[in-house]
Amino acid sequence: MLSVPTMEDHNQTFYLARQPIMNREQALVAYELLFRRGAHDTACDSHERVATASVIAQTIEMGLPKVVGGALAFLNLDQRSIMADFIGLLPADKIVLEILETVRITPELVQRMSHLLDTGFVFALDDVVALTDDVTRLLPMASIVKVEFASVVKGELALLVGKLKKQGKKLIAEKVETHEQFQMCYELGFDYFQGYYFARPRTLSGTRLQPCQLTIVNLLRQLIEDANDIDIVNSIKEDVSLSLNLLRMANSPVFGVATRVESLRQALALLGRREMQRWLQILLYAGAGRVLVRTSPLLALATTRGRLLEVMAEKLWPETTEPADIAFTVGIMSCLNALLEAPMEDILQHILVSDEVNAALVLKQGRYGEMLALIKYSEQGDSANVLSLLHGLGLSVDDFRTMQQQAYEWSNAVLSVTG
């Protein structure tokens, strides 16, 4: 019988970080799942084995689709984890097993990797900076190589990429945090890119809104200004794509509406203005690029932030819904500067928001600004600041992990119905 790690087997003071991996078309294709211990600032240190077991335990207990949706999941494996029998419980067609650079190569390791390959698993080599003897020995069993490009000896990156590509390896550029780094790695021929470069705004002159986005901004203004239902429905009808998107989402399980929604007027009546406003904010991200909405890393990030901030506010202020609404708006709009390639203060001149939302997004102040900072630190794995902000809010790491689970599941559900 397989021995399965459970959450009770490990110190539960950790949270799970998802690092997005995009292809050359900028579509979200995978997440690396990383354990972040509350007292540590790195994903894998002297606690590598416990870290990996904890991630695998959480993945098994939550169910992989709830964690990564339809994307692949990259999991780090240390020396002991790769030999553990519970690896066999994971779906080989949804998982990529990463071999950490600290793993010692032994005959037993090679035999184990060969066995897992035979059962359908795919391997990636992590943090490669040169074709060392160890890397060369494992290359025949790895389909994917993750290159820490910033640590490669200057002038040798193109040579390393060329050698690996000649051997048919798919290459992932790790720690891509700027558009300039992405462009460089793209031109060198990397196949995939891991990092948050896509969420960094490239500030251009003027705020560029597509026609559908202009319609949505107008609708948000009407909702905030309490326009009548007829005017709101007529505004939605002006955009056929928007109308179809809203009807499709209204009939999705995400809304939980028992009655089939046949018209926009019925959708507005059943969902209410609060829910309509939330979904219009989400649809600002639809059709804004060449990537299908369901594979948009920016929409995945924005919806995760929105839901995570919302459930955090519900936990902190359960007596009223207003803080949760404000928190959701802060999270969902926190990526608009990257989407529209304009300063946030310019964007918010077109979209009416409360002073608290403005303070969080522009000034990075107030309680919602603090909550957004917490989420951004968690994305980067900055555990020291995560712990500090959680303490200030009166939340535990366990609270935060539970909230993350809710946010990941909701975000995945949203992406599945938005096109």
mmCIF file of C-alpha atoms in Angstrom, residues 220-356:
data_model
loop_
_atom_site.group_PDB
_atom_site.id
_atom_site.type_symbol
_atom_site.label_atom_id
_atom_site.label_comp_id
_atom_site.label_asym_id
_atom_site.label_seq_id
_atom_site.Cartn_x
_atom_site.Cartn_y
_atom_site.Cartn_z
ATOM 1 C CA LEU A 220 -19.420 50.512 -14.632
ATOM 2 C CA ARG A 221 -20.119 54.245 -14.472
ATOM 3 C CA GLN A 222 -23.832 53.603 -14.979
ATOM 4 C CA LEU A 223 -23.910 51.010 -12.197
ATOM 5 C CA ILE A 224 -22.050 53.273 -9.799
ATOM 6 C CA GLU A 225 -24.330 56.194 -10.692
ATOM 7 C CA ASP A 226 -27.409 53.974 -10.193
ATOM 8 C CA ALA A 227 -28.749 54.216 -13.746
ATOM 9 C CA ASN A 228 -32.018 52.405 -14.455
ATOM 10 C CA ASP A 229 -32.059 48.785 -15.654
ATOM 11 C CA ILE A 230 -33.274 49.611 -19.164
ATOM 12 C CA ASP A 231 -30.334 51.941 -19.843
ATOM 13 C CA ILE A 232 -27.867 49.365 -18.497
ATOM 14 C CA VAL A 233 -29.304 46.546 -20.615
ATOM 15 C CA ASN A 234 -29.338 48.734 -23.723
ATOM 16 C CA SER A 235 -25.678 49.642 -23.176
ATOM 17 C CA ILE A 236 -24.744 45.962 -22.889
ATOM 18 C CA LYS A 237 -26.632 45.170 -26.117
ATOM 19 C CA GLU A 238 -24.427 47.615 -28.009
ATOM 20 C CA ASP A 239 -21.628 45.039 -27.809
ATOM 21 C CA VAL A 240 -22.644 41.579 -29.083
ATOM 22 C CA SER A 241 -19.531 39.856 -27.753
ATOM 23 C CA LEU A 242 -20.033 41.351 -24.295
ATOM 24 C CA SER A 243 -23.704 40.324 -24.309
ATOM 25 C CA LEU A 244 -22.835 36.721 -25.172
ATOM 26 C CA ASN A 245 -20.053 36.600 -22.576
ATOM 27 C CA LEU A 246 -22.368 37.840 -19.816
ATOM 28 C CA LEU A 247 -25.110 35.365 -20.734
ATOM 29 C CA ARG A 248 -22.640 32.473 -20.889
ATOM 30 C CA MET A 249 -21.193 33.358 -17.495
ATOM 31 C CA ALA A 250 -24.626 33.892 -15.966
ATOM 32 C CA ASN A 251 -25.465 30.294 -16.900
ATOM 33 C CA SER A 252 -22.199 28.862 -15.599
ATOM 34 C CA PRO A 253 -21.834 27.020 -12.261
ATOM 35 C CA VAL A 254 -19.699 29.902 -10.992
ATOM 36 C CA PHE A 255 -22.853 31.984 -10.471
ATOM 37 C CA GLY A 256 -24.894 29.181 -8.974
ATOM 38 C CA VAL A 257 -28.138 30.388 -10.571
ATOM 39 C CA ALA A 258 -30.673 27.523 -10.675
ATOM 40 C CA THR A 259 -32.863 29.097 -13.372
ATOM 41 C CA ARG A 260 -31.577 29.236 -16.937
ATOM 42 C CA VAL A 261 -30.853 32.848 -17.869
ATOM 43 C CA GLU A 262 -32.276 33.690 -21.297
ATOM 44 C CA SER A 263 -31.933 37.486 -21.495
ATOM 45 C CA LEU A 264 -29.735 40.317 -20.287
ATOM 46 C CA ARG A 265 -32.625 41.838 -18.345
ATOM 47 C CA GLN A 266 -33.150 38.511 -16.585
ATOM 48 C CA ALA A 267 -29.410 38.259 -15.877
ATOM 49 C CA LEU A 268 -29.367 41.692 -14.263
ATOM 50 C CA ALA A 269 -32.460 40.881 -12.202
ATOM 51 C CA LEU A 270 -31.192 37.491 -10.987
ATOM 52 C CA LEU A 271 -27.578 38.432 -10.393
ATOM 53 C CA GLY A 272 -28.057 41.924 -9.034
ATOM 54 C CA ARG A 273 -25.967 45.002 -9.633
ATOM 55 C CA ARG A 274 -23.218 44.001 -7.206
ATOM 56 C CA GLU A 275 -22.515 40.750 -9.054
ATOM 57 C CA MET A 276 -22.874 42.402 -12.449
ATOM 58 C CA GLN A 277 -20.299 45.015 -11.503
ATOM 59 C CA ARG A 278 -17.832 42.312 -10.431
ATOM 60 C CA TRP A 279 -18.150 40.441 -13.711
ATOM 61 C CA LEU A 280 -17.821 43.567 -15.784
ATOM 62 C CA GLN A 281 -14.549 44.264 -13.980
ATOM 63 C CA ILE A 282 -13.379 40.775 -14.914
ATOM 64 C CA LEU A 283 -14.441 41.228 -18.534
ATOM 65 C CA LEU A 284 -12.191 44.270 -18.862
ATOM 66 C CA TYR A 285 -9.453 41.662 -19.361
ATOM 67 C CA ALA A 286 -11.336 39.837 -22.130
ATOM 68 C CA GLY A 287 -10.304 40.410 -25.700
ATOM 69 C CA ALA A 288 -7.420 42.663 -24.723
ATOM 70 C CA GLY A 289 -4.786 40.604 -26.505
ATOM 71 C CA ARG A 290 -4.107 37.683 -28.793
ATOM 72 C CA VAL A 291 -4.185 35.149 -25.951
ATOM 73 C CA LEU A 292 -7.435 33.281 -25.345
ATOM 74 C CA VAL A 293 -9.022 34.571 -22.161
ATOM 75 C CA ARG A 294 -8.920 31.160 -20.483
ATOM 76 C CA THR A 295 -5.118 31.095 -20.894
ATOM 77 C CA SER A 296 -4.476 34.747 -20.001
ATOM 78 C CA PRO A 297 -1.915 34.932 -17.165
ATOM 79 C CA LEU A 298 -3.040 38.473 -16.392
ATOM 80 C CA LEU A 299 -6.680 37.459 -15.940
ATOM 81 C CA ALA A 300 -5.599 34.488 -13.813
ATOM 82 C CA LEU A 301 -3.554 36.795 -11.600
ATOM 83 C CA ALA A 302 -6.245 39.497 -11.360
ATOM 84 C CA THR A 303 -9.053 37.064 -10.482
ATOM 85 C CA THR A 304 -6.872 35.297 -7.930
ATOM 86 C CA ARG A 305 -6.007 38.612 -6.282
ATOM 87 C CA GLY A 306 -9.621 39.777 -6.375
ATOM 88 C CA ARG A 307 -11.018 36.664 -4.736
ATOM 89 C CA LEU A 308 -8.156 36.382 -2.239
ATOM 90 C CA LEU A 309 -8.617 39.977 -1.097
ATOM 91 C CA GLU A 310 -12.365 39.424 -0.919
ATOM 92 C CA VAL A 311 -12.201 36.337 1.330
ATOM 93 C CA MET A 312 -9.592 38.078 3.451
ATOM 94 C CA ALA A 313 -11.955 41.016 3.976
ATOM 95 C CA GLU A 314 -14.823 38.626 4.766
ATOM 96 C CA LYS A 315 -12.647 37.056 7.451
ATOM 97 C CA LEU A 316 -11.571 40.404 8.905
ATOM 98 C CA TRP A 317 -14.924 42.212 8.718
ATOM 99 C CA PRO A 318 -17.714 39.584 8.626
ATOM 100 C CA GLU A 319 -20.449 41.944 9.787
ATOM 101 C CA THR A 320 -20.794 43.768 6.436
ATOM 102 C CA THR A 321 -20.256 43.132 2.706
ATOM 103 C CA GLU A 322 -18.843 46.554 1.813
ATOM 104 C CA PRO A 323 -15.186 45.826 2.743
ATOM 105 C CA ALA A 324 -15.305 42.597 0.695
ATOM 106 C CA ASP A 325 -16.650 44.496 -2.333
ATOM 107 C CA ILE A 326 -13.919 47.131 -2.040
ATOM 108 C CA ALA A 327 -11.256 44.458 -1.552
ATOM 109 C CA PHE A 328 -12.419 42.543 -4.623
ATOM 110 C CA THR A 329 -12.286 45.707 -6.728
ATOM 111 C CA VAL A 330 -8.762 46.490 -5.520
ATOM 112 C CA GLY A 331 -7.577 43.007 -6.429
ATOM 113 C CA ILE A 332 -9.268 42.739 -9.815
ATOM 114 C CA MET A 333 -8.118 46.211 -10.863
ATOM 115 C CA SER A 334 -4.560 45.821 -9.583
ATOM 116 C CA CYS A 335 -3.412 44.530 -12.988
ATOM 117 C CA LEU A 336 -5.119 47.172 -15.138
ATOM 118 C CA ASN A 337 -1.930 49.201 -15.539
ATOM 119 C CA ALA A 338 -0.250 46.152 -17.110
ATOM 120 C CA LEU A 339 -3.335 45.414 -19.223
ATOM 121 C CA LEU A 340 -3.763 48.959 -20.550
ATOM 122 C CA GLU A 341 -0.085 49.938 -20.465
ATOM 123 C CA ALA A 342 -0.758 53.197 -18.673
ATOM 124 C CA PRO A 343 -0.226 54.667 -15.201
ATOM 125 C CA MET A 344 -2.849 53.565 -12.705
ATOM 126 C CA GLU A 345 -3.762 57.155 -11.828
ATOM 127 C CA ASP A 346 -4.600 57.833 -15.496
ATOM 128 C CA ILE A 347 -6.736 54.694 -15.748
ATOM 129 C CA LEU A 348 -8.755 55.554 -12.665
ATOM 130 C CA GLN A 349 -9.721 58.868 -14.214
ATOM 131 C CA HIS A 350 -11.835 56.842 -16.649
ATOM 132 C CA ILE A 351 -13.261 54.442 -14.050
ATOM 133 C CA LEU A 352 -15.087 55.815 -11.033
ATOM 134 C CA VAL A 353 -13.721 54.214 -7.857
ATOM 135 C CA SER A 354 -13.943 54.985 -4.164
ATOM 136 C CA ASP A 355 -11.251 56.890 -2.308
ATOM 137 C CA GLU A 356 -10.214 53.641 -0.591
#
